[in-house]
Short mmCIF file of C-alpha atoms and ligand atoms in Angstrom, two decimals:
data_model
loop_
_atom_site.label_atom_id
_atom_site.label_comp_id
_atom_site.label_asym_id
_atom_site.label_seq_id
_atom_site.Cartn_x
_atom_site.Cartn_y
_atom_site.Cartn_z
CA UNK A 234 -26.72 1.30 -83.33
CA UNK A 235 -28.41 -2.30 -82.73
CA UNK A 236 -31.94 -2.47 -82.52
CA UNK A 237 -33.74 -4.90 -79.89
CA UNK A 238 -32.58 -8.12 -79.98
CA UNK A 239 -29.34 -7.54 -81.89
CA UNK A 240 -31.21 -6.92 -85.10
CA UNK A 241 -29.63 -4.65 -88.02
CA UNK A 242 -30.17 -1.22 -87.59
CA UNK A 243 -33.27 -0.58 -90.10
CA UNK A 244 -31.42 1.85 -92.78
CA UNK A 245 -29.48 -1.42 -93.01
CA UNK A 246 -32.30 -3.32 -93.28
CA UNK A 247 -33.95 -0.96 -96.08
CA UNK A 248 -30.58 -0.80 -98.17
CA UNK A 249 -30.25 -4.64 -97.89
CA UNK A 250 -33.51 -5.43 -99.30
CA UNK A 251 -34.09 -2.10 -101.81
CA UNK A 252 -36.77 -1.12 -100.14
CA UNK A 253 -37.01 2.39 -101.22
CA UNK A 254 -40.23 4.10 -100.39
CA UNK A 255 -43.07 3.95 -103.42
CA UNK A 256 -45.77 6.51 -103.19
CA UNK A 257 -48.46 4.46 -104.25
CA UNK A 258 -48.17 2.33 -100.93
CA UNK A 259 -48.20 5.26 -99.11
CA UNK A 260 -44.59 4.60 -97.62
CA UNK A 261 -42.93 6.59 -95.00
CA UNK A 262 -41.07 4.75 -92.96
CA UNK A 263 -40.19 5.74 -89.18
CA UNK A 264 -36.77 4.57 -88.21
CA UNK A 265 -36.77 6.51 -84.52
CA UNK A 266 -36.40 4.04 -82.25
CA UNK A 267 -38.01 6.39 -79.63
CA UNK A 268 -40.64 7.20 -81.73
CA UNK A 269 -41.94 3.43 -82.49
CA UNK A 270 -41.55 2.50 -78.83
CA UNK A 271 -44.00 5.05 -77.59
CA UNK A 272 -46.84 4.56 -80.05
CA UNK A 273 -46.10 0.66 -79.13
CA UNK A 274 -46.69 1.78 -75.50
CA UNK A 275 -49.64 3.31 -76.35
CA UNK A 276 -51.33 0.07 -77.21
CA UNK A 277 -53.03 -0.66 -74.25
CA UNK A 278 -52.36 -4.57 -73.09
CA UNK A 279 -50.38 -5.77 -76.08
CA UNK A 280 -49.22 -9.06 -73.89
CA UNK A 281 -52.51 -10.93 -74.73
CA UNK A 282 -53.80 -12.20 -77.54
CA UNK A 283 -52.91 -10.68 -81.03
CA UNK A 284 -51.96 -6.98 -82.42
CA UNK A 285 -52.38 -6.93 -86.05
CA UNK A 286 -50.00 -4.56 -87.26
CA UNK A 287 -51.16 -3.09 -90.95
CA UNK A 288 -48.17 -2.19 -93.09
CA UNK A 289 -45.36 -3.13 -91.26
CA UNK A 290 -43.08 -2.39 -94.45
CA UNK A 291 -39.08 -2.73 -92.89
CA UNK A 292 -40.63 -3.59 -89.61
CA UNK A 293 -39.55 -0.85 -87.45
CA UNK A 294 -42.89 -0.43 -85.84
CA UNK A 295 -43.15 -4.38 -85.84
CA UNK A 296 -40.20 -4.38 -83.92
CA UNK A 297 -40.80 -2.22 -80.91
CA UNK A 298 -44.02 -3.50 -80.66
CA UNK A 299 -42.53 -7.19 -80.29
CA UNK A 300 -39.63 -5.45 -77.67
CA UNK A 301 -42.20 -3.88 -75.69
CA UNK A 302 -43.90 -7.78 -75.03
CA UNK A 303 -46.85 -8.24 -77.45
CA UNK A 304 -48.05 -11.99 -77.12
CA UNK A 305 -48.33 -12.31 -80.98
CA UNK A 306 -48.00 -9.48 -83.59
CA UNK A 307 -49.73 -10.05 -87.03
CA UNK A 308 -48.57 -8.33 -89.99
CA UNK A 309 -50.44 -7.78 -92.76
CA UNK A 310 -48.48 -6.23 -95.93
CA UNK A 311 -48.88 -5.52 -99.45
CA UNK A 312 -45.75 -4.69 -100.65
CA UNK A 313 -44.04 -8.51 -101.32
CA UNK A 314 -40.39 -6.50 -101.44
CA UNK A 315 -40.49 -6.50 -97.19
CA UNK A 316 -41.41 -9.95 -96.60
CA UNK A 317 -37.64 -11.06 -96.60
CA UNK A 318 -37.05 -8.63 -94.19
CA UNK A 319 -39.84 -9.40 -91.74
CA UNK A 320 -38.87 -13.19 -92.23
CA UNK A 321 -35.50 -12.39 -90.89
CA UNK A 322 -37.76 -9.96 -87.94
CA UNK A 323 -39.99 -13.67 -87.15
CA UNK A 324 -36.63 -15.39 -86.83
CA UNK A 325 -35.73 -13.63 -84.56
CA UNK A 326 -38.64 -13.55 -81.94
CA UNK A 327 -39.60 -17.19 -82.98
CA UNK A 328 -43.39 -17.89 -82.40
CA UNK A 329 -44.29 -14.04 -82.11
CA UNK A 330 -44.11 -13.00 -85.69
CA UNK A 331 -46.67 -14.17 -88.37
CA UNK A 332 -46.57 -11.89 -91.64
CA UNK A 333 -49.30 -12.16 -93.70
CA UNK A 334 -48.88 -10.74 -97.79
CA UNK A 335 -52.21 -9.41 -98.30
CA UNK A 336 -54.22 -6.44 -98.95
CA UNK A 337 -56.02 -4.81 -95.94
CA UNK A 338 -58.15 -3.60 -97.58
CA UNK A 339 -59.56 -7.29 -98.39
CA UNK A 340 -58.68 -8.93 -95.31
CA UNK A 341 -60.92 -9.68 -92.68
CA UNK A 342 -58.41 -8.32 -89.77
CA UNK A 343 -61.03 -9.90 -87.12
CA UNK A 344 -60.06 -13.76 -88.32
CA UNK A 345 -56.84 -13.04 -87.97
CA UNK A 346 -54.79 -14.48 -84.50
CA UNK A 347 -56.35 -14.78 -81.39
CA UNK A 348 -58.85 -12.36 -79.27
CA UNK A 349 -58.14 -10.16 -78.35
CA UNK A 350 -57.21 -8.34 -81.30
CA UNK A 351 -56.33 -5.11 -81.15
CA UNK A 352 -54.81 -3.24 -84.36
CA UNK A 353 -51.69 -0.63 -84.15
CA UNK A 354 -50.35 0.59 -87.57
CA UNK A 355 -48.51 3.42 -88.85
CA UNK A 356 -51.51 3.94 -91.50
CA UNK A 357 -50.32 4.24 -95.51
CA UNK A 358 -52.28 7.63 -95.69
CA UNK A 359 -53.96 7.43 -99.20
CA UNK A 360 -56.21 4.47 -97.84
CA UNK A 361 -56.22 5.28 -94.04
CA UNK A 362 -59.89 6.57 -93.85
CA UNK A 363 -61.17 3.80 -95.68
CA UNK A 364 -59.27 1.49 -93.59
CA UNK A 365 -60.99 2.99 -90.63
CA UNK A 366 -64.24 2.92 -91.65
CA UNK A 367 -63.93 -0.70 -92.56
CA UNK A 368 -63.02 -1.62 -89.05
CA UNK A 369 -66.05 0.41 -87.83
CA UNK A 370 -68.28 -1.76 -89.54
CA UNK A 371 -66.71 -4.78 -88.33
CA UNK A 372 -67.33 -3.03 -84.96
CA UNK A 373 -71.02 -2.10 -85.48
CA UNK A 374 -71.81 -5.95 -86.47
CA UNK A 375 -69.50 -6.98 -83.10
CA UNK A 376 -68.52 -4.26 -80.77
CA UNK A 377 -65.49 -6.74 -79.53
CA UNK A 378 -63.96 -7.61 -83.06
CA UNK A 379 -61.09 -5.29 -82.07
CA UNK A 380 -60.39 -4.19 -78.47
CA UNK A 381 -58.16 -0.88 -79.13
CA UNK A 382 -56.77 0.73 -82.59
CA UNK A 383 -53.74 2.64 -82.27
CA UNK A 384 -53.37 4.11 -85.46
CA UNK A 385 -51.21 6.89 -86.95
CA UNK A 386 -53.10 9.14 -89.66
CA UNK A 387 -52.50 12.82 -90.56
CA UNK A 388 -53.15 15.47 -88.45
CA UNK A 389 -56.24 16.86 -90.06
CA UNK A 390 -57.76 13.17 -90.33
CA UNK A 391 -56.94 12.96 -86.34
CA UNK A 392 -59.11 15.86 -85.83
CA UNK A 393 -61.95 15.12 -87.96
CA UNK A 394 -62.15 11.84 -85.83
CA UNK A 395 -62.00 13.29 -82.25
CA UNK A 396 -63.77 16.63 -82.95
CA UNK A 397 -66.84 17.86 -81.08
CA UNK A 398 -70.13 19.17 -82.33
CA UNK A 399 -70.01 22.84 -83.65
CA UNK A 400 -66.36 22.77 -84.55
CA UNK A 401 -65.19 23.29 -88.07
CA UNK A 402 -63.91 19.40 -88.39
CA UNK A 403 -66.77 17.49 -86.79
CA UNK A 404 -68.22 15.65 -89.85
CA UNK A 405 -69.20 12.52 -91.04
CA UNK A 406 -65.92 10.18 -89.32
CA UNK A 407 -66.63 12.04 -86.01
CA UNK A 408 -69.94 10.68 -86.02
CA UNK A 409 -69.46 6.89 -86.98
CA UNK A 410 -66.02 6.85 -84.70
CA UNK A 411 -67.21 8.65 -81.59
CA UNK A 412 -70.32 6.46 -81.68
CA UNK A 413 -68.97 3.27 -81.11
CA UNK A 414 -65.57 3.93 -79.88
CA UNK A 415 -63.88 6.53 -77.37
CA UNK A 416 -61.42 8.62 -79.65
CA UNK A 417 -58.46 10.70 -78.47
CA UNK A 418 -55.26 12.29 -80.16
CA UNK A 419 -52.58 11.47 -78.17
CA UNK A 420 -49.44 12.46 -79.37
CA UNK A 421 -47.89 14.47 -82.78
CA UNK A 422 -45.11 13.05 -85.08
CA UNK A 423 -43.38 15.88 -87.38
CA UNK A 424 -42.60 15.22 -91.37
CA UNK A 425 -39.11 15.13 -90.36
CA UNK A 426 -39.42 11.92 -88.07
CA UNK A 427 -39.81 9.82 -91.82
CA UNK A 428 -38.00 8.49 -94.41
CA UNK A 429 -39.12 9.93 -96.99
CA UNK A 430 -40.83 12.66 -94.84
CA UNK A 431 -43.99 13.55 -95.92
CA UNK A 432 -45.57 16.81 -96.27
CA UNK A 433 -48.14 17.09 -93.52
CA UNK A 434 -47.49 16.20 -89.83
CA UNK A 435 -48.73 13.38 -88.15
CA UNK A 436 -51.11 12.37 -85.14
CA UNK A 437 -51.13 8.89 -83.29
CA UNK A 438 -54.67 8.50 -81.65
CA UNK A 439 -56.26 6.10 -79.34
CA UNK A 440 -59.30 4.49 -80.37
CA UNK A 441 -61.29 2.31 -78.10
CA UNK A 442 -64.39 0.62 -78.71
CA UNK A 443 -67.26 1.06 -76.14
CA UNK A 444 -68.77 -1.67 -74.90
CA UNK A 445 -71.90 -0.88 -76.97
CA UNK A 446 -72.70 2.32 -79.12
CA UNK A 447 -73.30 5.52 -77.95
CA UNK A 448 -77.13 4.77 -78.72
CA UNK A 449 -79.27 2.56 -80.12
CA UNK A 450 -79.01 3.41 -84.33
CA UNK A 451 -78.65 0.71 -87.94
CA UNK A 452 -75.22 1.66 -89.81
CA UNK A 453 -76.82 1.71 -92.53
CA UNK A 454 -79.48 4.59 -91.43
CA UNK A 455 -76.72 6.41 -89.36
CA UNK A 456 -74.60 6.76 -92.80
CA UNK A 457 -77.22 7.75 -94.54
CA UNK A 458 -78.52 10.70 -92.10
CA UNK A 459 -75.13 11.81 -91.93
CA UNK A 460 -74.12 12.12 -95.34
CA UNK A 461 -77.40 13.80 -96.05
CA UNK A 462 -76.84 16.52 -93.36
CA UNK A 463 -73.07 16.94 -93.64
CA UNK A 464 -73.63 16.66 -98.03
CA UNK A 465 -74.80 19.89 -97.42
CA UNK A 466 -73.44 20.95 -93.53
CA UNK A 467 -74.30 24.80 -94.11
CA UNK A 468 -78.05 24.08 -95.11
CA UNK A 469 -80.81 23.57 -92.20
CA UNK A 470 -81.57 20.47 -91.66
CA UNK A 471 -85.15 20.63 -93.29
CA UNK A 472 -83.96 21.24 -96.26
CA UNK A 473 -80.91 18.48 -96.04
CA UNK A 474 -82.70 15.84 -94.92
CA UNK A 475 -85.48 15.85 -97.72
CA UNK A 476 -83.76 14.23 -99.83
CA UNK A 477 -84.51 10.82 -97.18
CA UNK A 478 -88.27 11.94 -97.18
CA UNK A 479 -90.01 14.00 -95.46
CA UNK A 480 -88.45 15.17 -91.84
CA UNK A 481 -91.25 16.76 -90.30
CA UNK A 482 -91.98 14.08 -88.06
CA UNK A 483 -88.74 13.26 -87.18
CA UNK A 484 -88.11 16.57 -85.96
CA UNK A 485 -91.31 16.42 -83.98
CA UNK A 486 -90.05 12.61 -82.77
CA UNK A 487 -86.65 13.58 -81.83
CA UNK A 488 -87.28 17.59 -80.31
CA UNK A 489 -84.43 18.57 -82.92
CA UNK A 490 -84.88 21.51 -84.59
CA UNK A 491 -85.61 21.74 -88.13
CA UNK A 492 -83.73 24.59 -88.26
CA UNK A 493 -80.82 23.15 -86.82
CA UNK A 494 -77.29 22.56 -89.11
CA UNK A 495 -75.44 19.34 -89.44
CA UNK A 496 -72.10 20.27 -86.99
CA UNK A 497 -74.95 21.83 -84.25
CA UNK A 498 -76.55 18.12 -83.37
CA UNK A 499 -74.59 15.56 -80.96
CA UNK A 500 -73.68 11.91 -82.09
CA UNK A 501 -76.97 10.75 -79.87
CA UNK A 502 -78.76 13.31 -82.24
CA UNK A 503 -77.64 11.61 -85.01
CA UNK A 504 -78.91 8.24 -83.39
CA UNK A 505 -82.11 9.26 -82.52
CA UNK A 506 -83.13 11.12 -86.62
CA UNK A 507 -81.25 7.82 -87.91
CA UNK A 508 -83.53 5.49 -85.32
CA UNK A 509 -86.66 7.27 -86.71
CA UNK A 510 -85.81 7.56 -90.65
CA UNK A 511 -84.92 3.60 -90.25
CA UNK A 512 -88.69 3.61 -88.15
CA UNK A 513 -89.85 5.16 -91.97
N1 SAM B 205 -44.96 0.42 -90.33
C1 SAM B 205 -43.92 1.01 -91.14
C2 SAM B 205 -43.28 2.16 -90.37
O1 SAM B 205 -43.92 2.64 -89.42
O2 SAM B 205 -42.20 2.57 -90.73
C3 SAM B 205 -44.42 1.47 -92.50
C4 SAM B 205 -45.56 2.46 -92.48
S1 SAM B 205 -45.95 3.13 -94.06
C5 SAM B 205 -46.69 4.68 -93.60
C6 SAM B 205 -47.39 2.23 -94.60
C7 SAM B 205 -47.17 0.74 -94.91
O3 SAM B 205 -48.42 0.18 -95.34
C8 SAM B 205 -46.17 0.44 -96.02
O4 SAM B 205 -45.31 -0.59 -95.61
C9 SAM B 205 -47.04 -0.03 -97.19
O5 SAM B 205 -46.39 -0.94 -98.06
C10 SAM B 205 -48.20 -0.68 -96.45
N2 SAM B 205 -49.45 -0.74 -97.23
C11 SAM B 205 -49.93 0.15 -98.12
N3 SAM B 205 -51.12 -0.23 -98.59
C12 SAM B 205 -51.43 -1.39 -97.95
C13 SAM B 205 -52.55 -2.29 -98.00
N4 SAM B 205 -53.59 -2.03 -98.78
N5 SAM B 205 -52.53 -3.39 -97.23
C14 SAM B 205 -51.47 -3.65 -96.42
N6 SAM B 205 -50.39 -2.84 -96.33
C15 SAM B 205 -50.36 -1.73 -97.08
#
C-alpha cells in the first residue's frame, strides 16, 4: 500500500536506506498507518505555526502528521542514516518539511520554527524523561515556549506523569508536570504495533501547558522539596525535609502536617513548603 501522497510504503523506505533499528537510539519504529494518524490528531491545532517532531527516524510519524495539515513540521534527529529518507519525505511536501541532524537533548526546541510550537514525538524511551523534564524548564522560564506536547512514553512513565496524590506512582514527574501543564493519558499502543516491538506497552498522553503554574513556586526550590520528600516517600515529612533545614516553621507557615508523607500532599502543597524553604 501507498502512503499519503504516493510515498513508498515505509518497510520500503527502511529496507532502502538500512535503517535497521539500533537500541542505543531507542528505535522502534511504528509503521501503522492508523496508528500515526491518530496520535497526529491528537495534536491539538497542528495547522499553525510549527510541530517539532523529535526522532522522526523513517518518518512515519512525520508523515501523518504532514497528511493530517501541520503548517510546518520540524524534525530533529540523531541518527544521520534517516536523513536521506526524510529528504525524499521534504520533497515531497515542499516548504513543510525542515529536518534538523541534531541531538535533542542539546537543542533548544523553543528556537526552532515559528510560534506556536508545539512538540509531538514518538519518544526514544532511554532518554524520554529527561527529554521531558528539559522542556519543563523551558516552560517554567516561559509558560508559552511550547503550546501542547504530544508525546509517546511507556506506560509506567505515562502514569507517573498523570497520577494523583496518594497513589503508588505520584512522585517527583507528577509534581513538576501537573504544575505547569494539564496532563492526561489518552490512548495505549501494544509492543506488537513496532518494529522491533519492544517489551513494555506504550501510552500517548496529552500535555498542555497552563497559562501560568499551578501556584506561585522557584524550580529550583520545587525540585529540591520534592526530591527531599519523595528521596525518602515512606518517611514523615519532618524527618525528610531536614536535610533542607529545619521544617518546623514551614509546617507552621503552610498548615501541613509534619507528620504528613511525600505522596499525601497536593502539587499546591508542594508550592507552598517550596515558596517558604526558598523564603529561608
Ligand atoms: N518517529 C519514529 C516512529 O514513530 O516510528 C521513530 C520513533 S523511535 C521510538 C525514536 C527516534 O528518536 C529514533 O528515530 C531515534 O533515532 C531518535 N533519537 C534517539 N535519540 C535521539 C536524540 N537524542 N535526539 C534526537 N533524536 C533521537
Amino acid at each position: 500500500m501507498s502512503g499519503p501522497a504516493g510515498l513508498p510504503p515505509l518497510r520500503e523506505v527502511i529496507a532502502r536506506h538500512g535503517l535497521g533499528a539500533r537500541k542505543s537510539l531507542g528505535q522502534h519504529f511504528l509503521l501503522d498507518l492508523n496508528l500515526t494518524g491518530r496520535i497526529a490528531r491528537a495534536a491539538p491545532g497542528i495547522d499553525r505555526g510549527s510541530v517539532i517532531e523529535v526522532g522522526p527516524g523513517p518518518g512515519g510519524l512525520t508523515r501523518a502528521l504532514l497528511a493530517e495539515g501541520a503548517a510546518q513540521v520540524v524534525a530533529v534527529e540523531k541518527d544521520s542514516r534517516c536523513l536521506e529518507a526524510l529528504a525524499e519525505l521534504a520533497a515531497a511536501y515542499p516548504g513543510r518539511l525542515e529536518v534538523v541532524e541534531g541531538d535533542a537533548l542539546e537543542i533548544d526546541l523553543a528556537e526552532l520554527g515559528t510560534a506556536p510550537r508545539q512538540i509531538v514525538s514518538n519518544l526514544p524511551y532511554n532518554i524520554s524523561t529527561a527529554l521531558l523534564v528539559r522542556w519543563l524548564i523551558a516552560l517554567a522560564a516561559d509558560p508559552k515556549a511550547f503550546s501542547a506536547m504530544t508525546l509517546m512514553f511507556q506506560k509506567e512513565v505515562a502514569g507517573r506523569l498523570v497520577a494523583a496524590p496518594r497513589s503508588r506512582d505520584y512522585g517527583r514527574l507528577s509534581v513538576l508536570t501537573q504544575w505547569l501543564c494539564r496532563a492526561r493519558a489518552l490512548f495505549d499502543i501494544p509492543p506488537r504495533a513496532f518494529t522491533p516491538p519492544p517489551k513494555v506497552t506504550s501510552t500517548v498522553v496529552s500535555i498542555v501547558p497552563r497559562e501560568e503554574p499551578l501556584a506561585p513556586a522557584s524550580l529550583e526550590s520545587l525540585e529540591k522539596v520534592t526530591a527531599a520528600a519523595f528521596g525518602q516517600r515512606r518517611k514523615m515529612l519532618r524527618q525528610s525535609l531536614k536535610s533542607l533545614g529545619n521544617p518546623a516553621p514551614w509546617f507552621e507557615a503552610t498548615g501541613i502536617a509534619p507528620t504528613a508523607r511525600a505522596e499525601e500532599l497536593s502539587v499546591e502543597d508542594f508550592c507552598a513548603l517550596a515558596d517558604c524553604i526558598a523564603g529561608g
